[in-house]
Amino acid sequence: MKVTIKEVAKLANVSPSTVSRVISDNSRISLDTKKKVNEAMKELGYHPNAIARSLVNKSTHTIGVVMPKSAHLSLANPFFPEALRGISARANKKGFFVMLSVEDNEMDKHSNIENIVRAGVVDGVIMLYYRLGDETFNMLKDNKFPFVVVGKPVNGNSNRVNYVDNDNIGAAYEATTHLINKNKNPIGLITGPMNLTVSLDRLEGYKRALSDRDISYNSDFVKESDFSQEGGFNAMVTLLKSGNCPKAILATDDLLALGAINAIKKAGLKIPRDISIISFNNIPAAEFLTPPLTSIDINPFELGYEATELLFQCLENRKSTYQARIVPTKLIERGSC
Amino acid sequence: MKVTIKEVAKLANVSPSTVSRVISDNSRISLDTKKKVNEAMKELGYHPNAIARSLVNKSTHTIGVVMPKSAHLSLANPFFPEALRGISARANKKGFFVMLSVEDNEMDKHSNIENIVRAGVVDGVIMLYYRLGDETFNMLKDNKFPFVVVGKPVNGNSNRVNYVDNDNIGAAYEATTHLINKNKNPIGLITGPMNLTVSLDRLEGYKRALSDRDISYNSDFVKESDFSQEGGFNAMVTLLKSGNCPKAILATDDLLALGAINAIKKAGLKIPRDISIISFNNIPAAEFLTPPLTSIDINPFELGYEATELLFQCLENRKSTYQARIVPTKLIERGSC
DNA sequence: CTGAAAGCGCTTACAG
DNA sequence: CTGAAAGCGCTTACAG
């Protein structure tokens, strides 16, 4: 844990520079000394100090990952841990470390990730969300710091930033069409906060699907809420009491669907007989609900994996060309429609 | 992002040492120069480079967190993300960073966390699990590296390691007694892998509760499985086919319960009429199942928070006194018993 | 193919 | 109260 390059050098009878060169597998080192040095390293249990290395290389070989502060609401769904797994998998493969930053309301002035970036401890960052006018996003962009976002930054920005996302418009279109094909009408939409692009895109997909079937869009059927079960419950209650309750619901998140289902059951209605429901994220419990919930798998592992890959690309070719990557979704049909 | 202490020194007309001293708020610096230097720092947008600092201080101000490789099985339950939140919250408060290490089967030779520790990029680590004969655990212990485990390392070890855990024996005892009080007998146990202390403890609590009520223990009623829904399903099927099926089930994890519930329903039986069920972790979907699942909240946020606090303690007082911290659990009664 | 020297951006005895 | 110097553990031109 504390043997340095000097001690290795001494034991191997070479200079520290030489040891450094065999570590980096420099080609112009004789096989002989290479062997000698390697043996010395083994004998002493030497491991290069990454901090010292970072200081001279100006690269820490670590990427920062930002999780939104509202995460505790939807942290319950598998998106974040799965995305983290994907990021780790890709990062490990390249010998990179991953530093986690959970946004924290209680922080004074500077956000955790801002400190991380300013302190120079990460080479790039992955944001696991996109929010309109987000400070972290702006800070990264203003500093021209390498980063990629999981989720689509809106229009003006989207061609000047690296991101990976699902085709949320397409997925919502597919889900809505699925409902239309079951002859369910009207169709309600229970969505997460509208300052998230993901919400905007899913709304757009919903609208387009309606329009393509000549169904007129009615904003009374659209309820915005935070990503909580209570939110879903309340939204559904409003819909139920409206006097013109939808025959089907598209929920933007399974947690929302969980709440909505509860409201539907409490109203004495049956799923899917009276009301069908379909949602996003495909939580593990989905197949164990009664009836099992039809849901769209958004492939969070892949989202994380691709984001990391993309980040590595920007770290390598320092030219500022931007890229978007789309990860496919999959509608898992079960019994709720 | 790249202004150094030298430039600040030049602008403020002092030496780098002085700048360094005002950064660390050294007491014997005159208010005058303090002000001068602070202004220079602000003007240049200076932020100390954490890497350089780490190198001289031999402390990185970051803690490593290890998630088990089997995590993807139970990553679906809120334990890991919640624990991570707790860790982050405590770490941020102290200005520490958190580095994440998801165990990875595909890694050659050295595990990711071993690389992290050897590279000297973390001051201490938190293990989010304990497994008998675990390599990471042994490696940390052998190197006398500061770490705390969430979960109880078995007997021989437990007084020579820092850990935080629930009272799993007590919690399982409470749950089993809860079932006995409902006149349910026999009671089956569906448990996770027996190389985890958590499983051992919960089994122990189950046994003690039976014993205290003069119910004889029968290992036929105990089924071991991995932490998956399929595992729970299969275990329950075996129980159902045994000819002497338990009237109640204690499951060691909600995911296991999910699978078991499915098996029970498929067999045409009703919960709780025919079979009661209670489990651990209190996943968000628990209250939305039919019937809602009675489950034990193990307080993962607190577990993470306390573990971090404990780690900070060992980092400070370098004496090797070990400590255990117990986080309370809470049985949330719903309709499944 | 290999070594001596300078330097990465800080901190901290040691003087004064 | 403040500065010059040495050093944390590496890497990398520059010579040879």
XYZ file of C-alpha atoms (C1' of nucleotides) in Angstrom:
706
model
C 0.000 0.000 0.000
C 2.974 2.316 0.290
C 5.857 1.053 -1.761
C 6.934 3.558 -4.379
C 8.574 3.528 -7.715
C 11.914 4.461 -6.126
C 12.117 1.348 -4.042
C 11.332 -0.771 -7.049
C 14.027 1.065 -8.957
C 16.551 0.441 -6.231
C 15.762 -3.249 -5.983
C 15.934 -3.670 -9.743
C 19.042 -1.548 -10.056
C 17.569 0.841 -12.531
C 16.316 4.387 -12.454
C 12.765 5.389 -11.549
C 12.273 6.517 -15.137
C 12.921 3.017 -16.301
C 10.457 1.537 -13.866
C 7.902 4.033 -15.057
C 8.556 2.938 -18.600
C 8.027 -0.700 -17.965
C 4.790 0.136 -16.168
C 3.541 1.909 -19.242
C 4.943 -0.899 -21.355
C 7.179 1.378 -23.314
C 8.491 -0.396 -26.394
C 12.092 0.663 -26.194
C 12.893 -1.160 -23.007
C 14.967 -4.310 -23.213
C 13.258 -7.528 -22.342
C 15.928 -8.114 -19.779
C 15.345 -5.059 -17.678
C 11.621 -5.440 -18.232
C 11.802 -8.805 -16.565
C 14.039 -7.554 -13.809
C 11.725 -4.695 -13.016
C 8.613 -6.820 -13.128
C 10.137 -9.189 -10.643
C 11.042 -6.363 -8.331
C 7.499 -5.019 -8.529
C 6.068 -8.394 -7.726
C 8.442 -8.939 -4.860
C 7.601 -5.626 -3.270
C 3.932 -5.810 -4.061
C 4.133 -2.561 -5.905
C 1.077 -0.810 -7.324
C 1.278 2.531 -9.077
C -0.267 5.392 -7.176
C -3.141 6.682 -9.260
C -3.136 10.071 -7.597
C 0.461 10.852 -8.504
C -0.202 9.600 -11.949
C -3.284 11.758 -12.327
C -1.366 14.815 -11.275
C 1.126 14.575 -14.071
C -1.194 13.142 -16.684
C -3.955 15.604 -15.943
C -6.389 12.757 -16.225
C -7.944 10.908 -13.343
C -9.377 7.976 -15.207
C -12.646 8.469 -13.428
C -16.047 9.566 -14.596
C -18.634 11.303 -12.496
C -22.266 10.241 -12.518
C -24.987 12.628 -11.427
C -28.250 11.338 -10.074
C -31.101 13.816 -9.733
C -32.161 14.929 -6.313
C -35.678 13.881 -6.990
C -34.262 10.418 -7.422
C -35.496 9.261 -4.094
C -38.920 9.426 -5.554
C -38.247 7.144 -8.432
C -35.096 5.588 -7.091
C -37.457 2.812 -6.275
C -37.681 1.905 -9.888
C -34.913 -0.041 -11.465
C -33.798 2.714 -13.758
C -31.014 4.212 -11.680
C -29.375 1.083 -10.333
C -29.548 -0.541 -13.718
C -28.091 2.473 -15.453
C -25.347 2.488 -12.837
C -24.605 -1.140 -13.583
C -24.301 -0.344 -17.258
C -21.976 2.546 -16.557
C -19.823 0.482 -14.222
C -19.583 -2.365 -16.650
C -18.291 -0.163 -19.421
C -16.050 1.902 -17.174
C -14.425 -1.124 -15.534
C -13.645 -2.559 -18.912
C -11.566 0.503 -19.687
C -10.028 0.700 -16.242
C -11.961 3.799 -15.284
C -13.400 4.514 -11.874
C -16.852 5.903 -11.318
C -17.643 8.614 -8.854
C -21.209 9.028 -7.749
C -22.900 12.313 -7.064
C -26.407 12.341 -5.723
C -27.826 15.831 -5.909
C -28.482 17.142 -2.475
C -30.804 19.941 -1.550
C -29.055 20.578 1.686
C -25.821 21.561 0.029
C -24.843 25.153 0.373
C -24.220 27.129 -2.786
C -22.276 24.658 -4.790
C -23.673 21.336 -5.784
C -21.668 18.254 -5.125
C -20.992 17.670 -8.794
C -19.769 21.225 -9.216
C -17.241 20.611 -6.473
C -16.207 17.395 -8.110
C -15.651 19.023 -11.454
C -13.875 22.049 -10.020
C -11.627 19.908 -7.894
C -10.537 18.152 -11.047
C -11.238 14.662 -9.832
C -13.158 13.442 -12.875
C -12.385 13.490 -16.568
C -15.991 13.687 -17.668
C -19.494 13.269 -16.372
C -22.717 11.477 -17.160
C -25.965 13.101 -16.174
C -28.720 10.605 -15.557
C -31.509 13.025 -16.363
C -32.284 16.188 -18.192
C -34.258 19.015 -16.770
C -35.088 22.295 -18.467
C -32.738 25.033 -17.364
C -30.800 22.681 -15.149
C -27.901 24.340 -13.358
C -25.581 21.406 -13.496
C -26.171 21.074 -17.194
C -25.444 24.733 -17.776
C -22.382 24.688 -15.598
C -20.936 21.755 -17.515
C -21.756 23.333 -20.822
C -20.367 26.728 -19.855
C -17.116 25.160 -18.762
C -16.937 23.069 -21.903
C -16.474 20.082 -19.651
C -16.885 16.718 -21.383
C -20.248 15.191 -20.528
C -23.087 13.167 -21.905
C -26.658 13.172 -20.766
C -29.015 10.259 -20.546
C -32.197 11.778 -21.862
C -32.688 14.262 -24.625
C -31.766 17.888 -24.020
C -34.360 19.988 -25.775
C -34.230 21.272 -29.305
C -31.889 24.224 -29.178
C -29.409 22.217 -27.201
C -29.759 18.772 -28.577
C -27.357 19.205 -31.453
C -24.686 20.738 -29.291
C -24.495 18.074 -26.651
C -23.810 14.373 -26.505
C -26.703 12.288 -25.320
C -28.213 8.865 -25.333
C -31.896 8.314 -25.016
C -34.758 6.090 -25.976
C -37.044 7.053 -28.767
C -39.636 8.257 -26.293
C -41.875 9.733 -28.915
C -41.919 6.425 -30.728
C -42.433 4.387 -27.595
C -45.355 6.503 -26.429
C -46.758 6.371 -29.929
C -46.554 2.594 -29.868
C -48.167 2.352 -26.449
C -50.989 4.701 -27.358
C -51.617 2.875 -30.594
C -51.666 -0.378 -28.660
C -54.466 1.055 -26.568
C -56.344 2.427 -29.567
C -56.168 -0.967 -31.214
C -57.894 -2.457 -28.217
C -60.729 -0.058 -28.937
C -60.117 1.920 -25.810
C -61.185 5.504 -26.037
C -60.781 8.093 -24.665
C -57.219 7.525 -23.516
C -55.822 9.425 -20.568
C -52.188 10.320 -19.988
C -50.676 10.467 -16.528
C -47.260 12.006 -16.852
C -44.280 13.049 -14.777
C -43.091 16.648 -14.465
C -43.245 18.597 -17.689
C -39.826 20.143 -17.215
C -38.311 16.809 -18.162
C -37.796 16.155 -21.838
C -38.847 12.600 -21.333
C -42.311 13.818 -20.345
C -42.493 16.172 -23.279
C -41.510 13.451 -25.719
C -43.974 10.946 -24.387
C -46.735 13.502 -24.568
C -45.745 14.169 -28.150
C -45.887 10.455 -29.012
C -49.292 10.224 -27.400
C -50.561 13.178 -29.401
C -49.221 11.875 -32.671
C -50.791 8.478 -32.160
C -54.149 10.081 -31.518
C -53.805 12.370 -34.479
C -52.890 9.521 -36.818
C -56.137 7.842 -35.915
C -58.122 11.046 -36.175
C -58.817 11.219 -32.496
C -58.858 14.766 -31.253
C -56.509 15.682 -28.466
C -58.108 16.841 -25.242
C -55.916 18.263 -22.536
C -58.497 17.347 -19.909
C -57.262 13.797 -20.252
C -53.676 14.729 -19.480
C -52.613 14.920 -15.853
C -49.172 16.017 -14.758
C -47.744 14.803 -11.484
C -44.466 14.062 -9.777
C -43.002 10.566 -10.038
C -44.747 9.117 -7.030
C -47.464 6.648 -6.328
C -49.469 9.354 -4.577
C -49.123 11.498 -7.666
C -50.498 8.704 -9.828
C -53.277 8.061 -7.371
C -54.381 11.667 -7.237
C -54.210 12.108 -10.980
C -56.403 9.061 -11.465
C -58.900 10.197 -8.865
C -59.268 13.492 -10.710
C -59.835 11.644 -13.934
C -62.378 9.315 -12.335
C -64.345 12.190 -10.878
C -64.319 14.211 -14.073
C -67.552 12.727 -15.326
C -65.827 11.686 -18.513
C -63.304 9.136 -17.411
C -60.870 7.648 -19.923
C -61.228 3.984 -20.797
C -57.488 3.568 -20.868
C -54.475 5.137 -19.234
C -50.976 5.629 -20.482
C -48.718 6.274 -17.489
C -45.271 7.665 -17.934
C -43.804 5.560 -15.129
C -44.754 2.334 -13.368
C -44.853 4.080 -10.016
C -47.497 6.403 -11.426
C -49.344 3.357 -12.734
C -49.210 1.725 -9.302
C -50.981 4.713 -7.807
C -53.488 4.897 -10.638
C -54.301 1.207 -10.333
C -55.023 1.696 -6.691
C -57.398 4.536 -7.436
C -59.154 2.477 -10.072
C -59.615 -0.436 -7.709
C -60.854 1.804 -4.940
C -63.462 3.132 -7.319
C -64.697 -0.415 -7.717
C -63.617 -0.673 -11.320
C -61.878 -3.590 -12.984
C -58.685 -3.641 -15.021
C -58.670 -4.138 -17.947
C -62.455 -4.579 -18.265
C -63.350 -1.024 -17.307
C -60.031 0.692 -17.708
C -56.850 -0.486 -19.385
C -53.443 0.693 -18.300
C -49.962 0.644 -19.740
C -46.844 2.311 -18.485
C -43.079 2.744 -18.702
C -40.074 1.131 -16.999
C -41.180 -2.419 -16.447
C -40.451 -2.727 -12.727
C -39.914 -6.249 -11.402
C -43.217 -6.225 -9.575
C -45.107 -5.536 -12.810
C -45.775 -9.186 -13.547
C -46.988 -9.822 -10.035
C -49.706 -7.246 -9.950
C -53.307 -8.245 -10.490
C -53.647 -8.125 -13.371
C -50.011 -8.096 -14.453
C -49.032 -4.710 -15.794
C -48.215 -4.148 -19.438
C -45.140 -1.960 -19.462
C -42.397 -0.664 -21.681
C -38.860 -1.729 -20.940
C -36.555 1.196 -21.624
C -33.332 -0.764 -21.259
C -31.619 1.266 -18.542
C -28.501 -0.900 -18.470
C -27.916 -0.211 -22.122
C -28.611 3.466 -21.653
C -25.850 3.629 -19.038
C -23.479 1.500 -21.054
C -23.862 3.528 -24.219
C -23.590 6.816 -22.368
C -20.260 5.712 -20.957
C -19.035 4.587 -24.321
C -20.013 7.889 -25.819
C -18.245 9.754 -23.038
C -15.075 7.803 -23.714
C -15.321 8.827 -27.331
C -15.416 12.513 -26.486
C -12.535 12.070 -24.093
C -10.454 10.603 -26.859
C -11.054 12.675 -29.930
C -11.015 16.131 -28.500
C -12.867 17.597 -31.457
C -16.238 18.940 -30.564
C -18.527 16.907 -32.730
C -21.728 15.913 -31.030
C -23.476 12.626 -31.143
C -26.801 11.121 -30.157
C -27.389 7.466 -29.512
C -30.788 5.817 -29.344
C -31.460 2.732 -27.248
C -34.453 0.621 -28.267
C -37.453 0.095 -26.022
C -39.679 -2.922 -25.799
C -43.348 -3.141 -25.026
C -43.947 -6.077 -22.707
C -47.545 -7.125 -23.089
C -49.215 -8.517 -20.004
C -52.754 -8.470 -18.723
C -53.600 -4.849 -18.057
C -54.878 -3.860 -21.492
C -10.585 24.882 -14.365
C -6.849 25.397 -14.680
C -5.766 28.397 -12.666
C -3.212 27.425 -10.059
C -2.058 28.650 -6.733
C 0.920 30.369 -8.318
C -1.176 32.678 -10.402
C -3.232 33.592 -7.400
C -0.028 34.264 -5.501
C 1.273 36.517 -8.233
C -1.927 38.506 -8.473
C -2.101 38.919 -4.716
C 1.585 39.714 -4.412
C 2.290 36.970 -1.918
C 3.969 33.588 -2.014
C 2.207 30.354 -2.903
C 2.661 29.208 0.678
C 0.613 32.118 1.847
C -2.159 31.372 -0.577
C -2.147 27.794 0.607
C -2.467 29.024 4.155
C -5.456 31.188 3.499
C -7.113 28.260 1.724
C -6.708 26.118 4.792
C -7.773 29.090 6.903
C -4.569 29.132 8.856
C -4.920 31.310 11.933
C -1.663 33.175 11.744
C -2.392 35.008 8.546
C -3.219 38.671 8.762
C -6.714 39.689 7.874
C -5.288 42.008 5.311
C -3.491 39.457 3.217
C -6.359 37.050 3.768
C -8.661 39.527 2.102
C -6.197 40.255 -0.649
C -5.767 36.600 -1.438
C -9.456 35.840 -1.310
C -10.118 38.579 -3.798
C -7.450 37.277 -6.116
C -8.956 33.799 -5.903
C -12.384 35.103 -6.713
C -11.124 37.204 -9.568
C -9.327 34.305 -11.163
C -12.019 31.763 -10.366
C -9.542 29.647 -8.534
C -10.396 26.238 -7.081
C -7.851 24.063 -5.356
C -6.873 20.963 -7.251
C -7.931 18.013 -5.157
C -5.499 15.643 -6.814
C -2.434 17.686 -5.924
C -3.787 18.079 -2.464
C -4.386 14.376 -2.086
C -0.873 13.611 -3.140
C 0.687 15.589 -0.349
C -1.951 14.902 2.260
C -2.105 11.212 1.547
C -5.835 11.424 1.819
C -8.252 11.590 -1.057
C -11.364 12.601 0.790
C -13.258 9.897 -0.974
C -14.833 6.687 0.193
C -15.372 3.607 -1.902
C -18.648 1.721 -1.895
C -18.812 -1.893 -2.983
C -21.987 -3.355 -4.345
C -22.182 -7.124 -4.663
C -22.090 -8.671 -8.076
C -25.305 -10.496 -7.381
C -26.789 -7.064 -7.004
C -28.507 -7.203 -10.323
C -30.722 -9.798 -8.793
C -31.877 -7.684 -5.938
C -30.866 -4.335 -7.333
C -34.504 -4.133 -8.125
C -35.329 -3.677 -4.508
C -34.821 -0.326 -2.934
C -32.055 -1.429 -0.636
C -29.053 -0.451 -2.723
C -30.176 2.884 -4.076
C -31.471 3.904 -0.695
C -28.275 2.877 1.042
C -26.374 4.848 -1.581
C -28.477 7.880 -0.833
C -27.686 7.568 2.839
C -23.996 7.252 2.141
C -23.994 10.226 -0.201
C -25.892 12.381 2.229
C -23.406 11.785 5.007
C -20.368 11.975 2.766
C -21.418 15.235 1.124
C -21.925 16.817 4.478
C -18.286 16.199 5.264
C -17.064 17.167 1.828
C -16.162 13.624 0.872
C -16.634 12.096 -2.532
C -18.025 8.635 -3.095
C -16.614 6.187 -5.565
C -18.780 3.330 -6.674
C -17.582 -0.170 -7.346
C -19.995 -2.711 -8.695
C -18.452 -6.138 -8.487
C -17.953 -7.545 -11.923
C -17.527 -11.145 -12.864
C -15.842 -10.321 -16.090
C -12.899 -8.668 -14.428
C -9.632 -10.441 -14.751
C -7.802 -11.361 -11.586
C -8.255 -8.246 -9.576
C -11.616 -6.969 -8.611
C -12.446 -3.399 -9.283
C -12.419 -2.502 -5.598
C -9.004 -4.067 -5.187
C -7.694 -1.835 -7.925
C -9.296 1.142 -6.297
C -7.735 0.410 -2.940
C -4.325 -0.397 -4.375
C -4.321 2.685 -6.503
C -4.815 4.710 -3.371
C -7.823 6.618 -4.583
C -10.036 6.094 -1.539
C -9.465 6.607 2.167
C -11.826 3.875 3.268
C -14.546 1.626 1.963
C -18.070 0.549 2.747
C -19.152 -2.929 1.759
C -22.859 -3.198 1.143
C -23.035 -6.889 1.956
C -21.274 -9.631 3.788
C -20.602 -13.023 2.355
C -18.800 -15.861 4.080
C -15.201 -16.079 2.983
C -15.587 -13.058 0.764
C -12.373 -12.109 -1.029
C -12.891 -8.404 -0.885
C -13.549 -8.590 2.803
C -10.402 -10.589 3.400
C -8.318 -8.359 1.221
C -9.443 -5.281 3.118
C -8.854 -6.962 6.444
C -5.439 -8.309 5.488
C -4.326 -4.881 4.398
C -5.730 -3.303 7.525
C -7.547 -0.918 5.259
C -10.268 1.120 6.982
C -13.685 -0.228 6.106
C -17.113 -0.890 7.480
C -19.581 -3.464 6.346
C -23.309 -3.171 6.133
C -24.404 -6.512 7.443
C -22.938 -8.586 10.225
C -19.686 -10.434 9.633
C -19.973 -13.761 11.384
C -18.963 -14.521 14.932
C -15.208 -14.891 14.830
C -14.948 -11.708 12.850
C -17.676 -9.579 14.208
C -15.704 -8.129 17.083
C -12.773 -7.273 14.907
C -14.554 -5.304 12.274
C -16.758 -2.260 12.114
C -20.236 -2.896 10.907
C -23.755 -1.617 10.918
C -26.700 -3.909 10.627
C -30.286 -4.428 11.581
C -31.171 -6.742 14.387
C -32.092 -9.449 11.918
C -32.576 -12.085 14.547
C -34.997 -9.835 16.375
C -36.816 -8.792 13.228
C -37.319 -12.370 12.069
C -38.375 -13.288 15.570
C -40.968 -10.545 15.510
C -42.259 -11.540 12.097
C -42.513 -15.209 13.001
C -44.272 -14.401 16.237
C -46.642 -12.185 14.298
C -47.542 -15.211 12.208
C -47.861 -17.523 15.207
C -50.186 -15.043 16.858
C -52.446 -15.272 13.851
C -52.689 -18.980 14.562
C -50.813 -19.895 11.466
C -48.963 -23.147 11.686
C -46.814 -24.640 10.326
C -44.762 -21.692 9.166
C -42.411 -21.994 6.229
C -39.270 -19.973 5.627
C -38.107 -18.994 2.167
C -34.646 -17.587 2.498
C -31.844 -16.149 0.413
C -28.414 -17.764 0.089
C -27.097 -19.234 3.318
C -23.629 -17.825 2.847
C -24.991 -14.425 3.783
C -25.115 -13.589 7.463
C -28.408 -11.889 6.947
C -29.918 -15.229 5.979
C -28.354 -16.996 8.919
C -29.642 -14.411 11.359
C -33.145 -14.442 10.030
C -33.207 -18.203 10.210
C -32.054 -17.964 13.791
C -34.817 -15.502 14.671
C -37.351 -17.794 13.035
C -36.089 -20.757 15.053
C -36.115 -18.885 18.329
C -39.648 -17.674 17.814
C -40.817 -21.215 17.158
C -38.937 -22.535 20.129
C -40.358 -19.904 22.468
C -43.803 -21.103 21.556
C -42.877 -24.754 21.839
C -43.211 -25.349 18.141
C -40.696 -27.832 16.917
C -38.385 -26.788 14.119
C -38.662 -28.751 10.909
C -36.097 -28.154 8.200
C -38.540 -29.381 5.559
C -40.249 -26.051 5.901
C -37.106 -24.117 5.126
C -36.219 -23.468 1.505
C -33.065 -21.741 0.399
C -32.959 -19.865 -2.876
C -31.228 -16.989 -4.585
C -32.741 -13.522 -4.315
C -34.980 -13.769 -7.328
C -38.629 -14.023 -8.040
C -38.076 -17.336 -9.789
C -36.299 -18.577 -6.688
C -39.252 -17.649 -4.529
C -41.626 -19.190 -6.989
C -39.798 -22.498 -7.130
C -39.361 -22.690 -3.379
C -43.066 -22.159 -2.901
C -43.974 -24.755 -5.498
C -41.858 -27.311 -3.651
C -43.590 -26.430 -0.427
C -47.024 -26.653 -2.026
C -46.301 -30.063 -3.472
C -44.836 -31.433 -0.272
C -48.145 -32.751 0.986
C -47.689 -30.767 4.163
C -47.777 -27.196 3.049
C -47.181 -24.405 5.569
C -50.075 -22.129 6.435
C -47.799 -19.144 6.523
C -44.579 -18.049 4.880
C -41.807 -15.845 6.122
C -39.793 -14.686 3.132
C -36.406 -13.132 3.575
C -36.915 -10.632 0.777
C -39.884 -9.091 -1.000
C -38.698 -10.362 -4.339
C -38.853 -13.875 -2.950
C -42.326 -13.109 -1.637
C -43.395 -11.879 -5.058
C -42.471 -15.237 -6.549
C -44.080 -17.177 -3.726
C -47.303 -15.206 -4.033
C -47.441 -16.070 -7.670
C -47.043 -19.757 -6.923
C -49.750 -19.600 -4.286
C -52.171 -17.922 -6.656
C -51.381 -20.341 -9.426
C -52.240 -23.168 -7.052
C -55.659 -21.607 -6.658
C -55.104 -20.660 -3.038
C -56.007 -17.379 -1.379
C -53.827 -15.045 0.665
C -54.196 -14.696 3.589
C -57.120 -17.113 3.893
C -55.180 -20.234 2.955
C -51.631 -19.014 3.351
C -50.288 -15.891 5.023
C -47.081 -14.236 3.946
C -44.724 -11.683 5.358
C -41.361 -10.570 4.117
C -38.453 -8.139 4.325
C -37.549 -4.856 2.620
C -40.884 -3.215 2.050
C -40.572 -2.483 -1.654
C -42.737 0.349 -2.982
C -45.009 -2.059 -4.796
C -45.835 -3.906 -1.562
C -48.915 -1.882 -0.825
C -50.214 -2.308 -4.335
C -50.246 -6.058 -4.436
C -53.458 -7.979 -3.870
C -53.614 -8.307 -0.973
C -51.075 -5.696 0.091
C -47.951 -7.308 1.425
C -46.975 -7.113 5.066
C -43.264 -6.406 5.100
C -40.430 -5.296 7.313
C -38.770 -1.996 6.562
C -35.061 -2.347 7.234
C -34.254 1.332 6.853
C -31.607 1.177 4.164
C -31.007 4.918 4.063
C -30.103 4.877 7.730
C -27.917 1.827 7.246
C -25.897 3.702 4.636
C -25.791 6.892 6.631
C -24.606 5.209 9.806
C -22.053 3.141 7.967
C -20.538 6.299 6.560
C -20.507 7.973 9.920
C -18.788 4.973 11.418
C -16.231 4.961 8.630
C -15.447 8.594 9.314
C -14.872 7.714 12.913
C -12.283 5.097 12.090
C -10.603 7.479 9.688
C -10.235 10.006 12.447
C -9.157 8.156 15.533
C -6.644 5.801 14.128
C -6.849 3.442 17.097
C -8.215 0.068 16.204
C -11.279 -0.182 18.344
C -14.210 -1.807 16.645
C -17.776 -0.793 16.741
C -21.166 -2.146 15.753
C -24.197 -0.035 15.099
C -27.734 -1.349 14.943
C -30.426 0.288 12.856
C -34.021 -0.405 13.865
C -36.485 -2.229 11.639
C -40.196 -1.751 11.407
C -42.885 -4.261 10.636
C -45.434 -2.671 8.331
C -48.657 -4.571 8.703
C -50.826 -4.821 5.629
C -53.236 -7.412 4.360
C -51.201 -10.525 3.696
C -51.365 -12.126 7.137
C 17.912 1.276 -24.511
C 18.477 4.156 -20.106
C 19.301 8.054 -16.707
C 19.149 12.893 -14.653
C 16.310 16.591 -14.349
C 12.286 19.187 -14.305
C 7.669 19.465 -13.311
C 2.412 18.245 -12.237
C -0.192 21.644 -8.052
C -0.190 21.564 -3.815
C 1.492 21.584 1.701
C 4.435 22.099 5.525
C 8.393 22.105 8.396
C 12.030 25.499 8.894
C 13.687 30.140 9.208
C 13.178 34.686 9.962
C 2.879 36.929 10.044
C 5.335 35.297 5.645
C 8.695 33.175 2.267
C 12.058 29.713 0.165
C 12.748 25.097 -0.152
C 11.791 20.383 -0.171
C 8.767 16.864 -1.143
C 4.218 13.936 -2.186
C 4.882 9.713 -6.389
C 4.804 9.759 -10.628
C 5.985 10.947 -16.150
C 8.418 12.698 -19.988
C 11.162 15.525 -22.889
C 16.147 15.780 -23.398
C 20.621 13.725 -23.706
C 23.486 10.232 -24.445
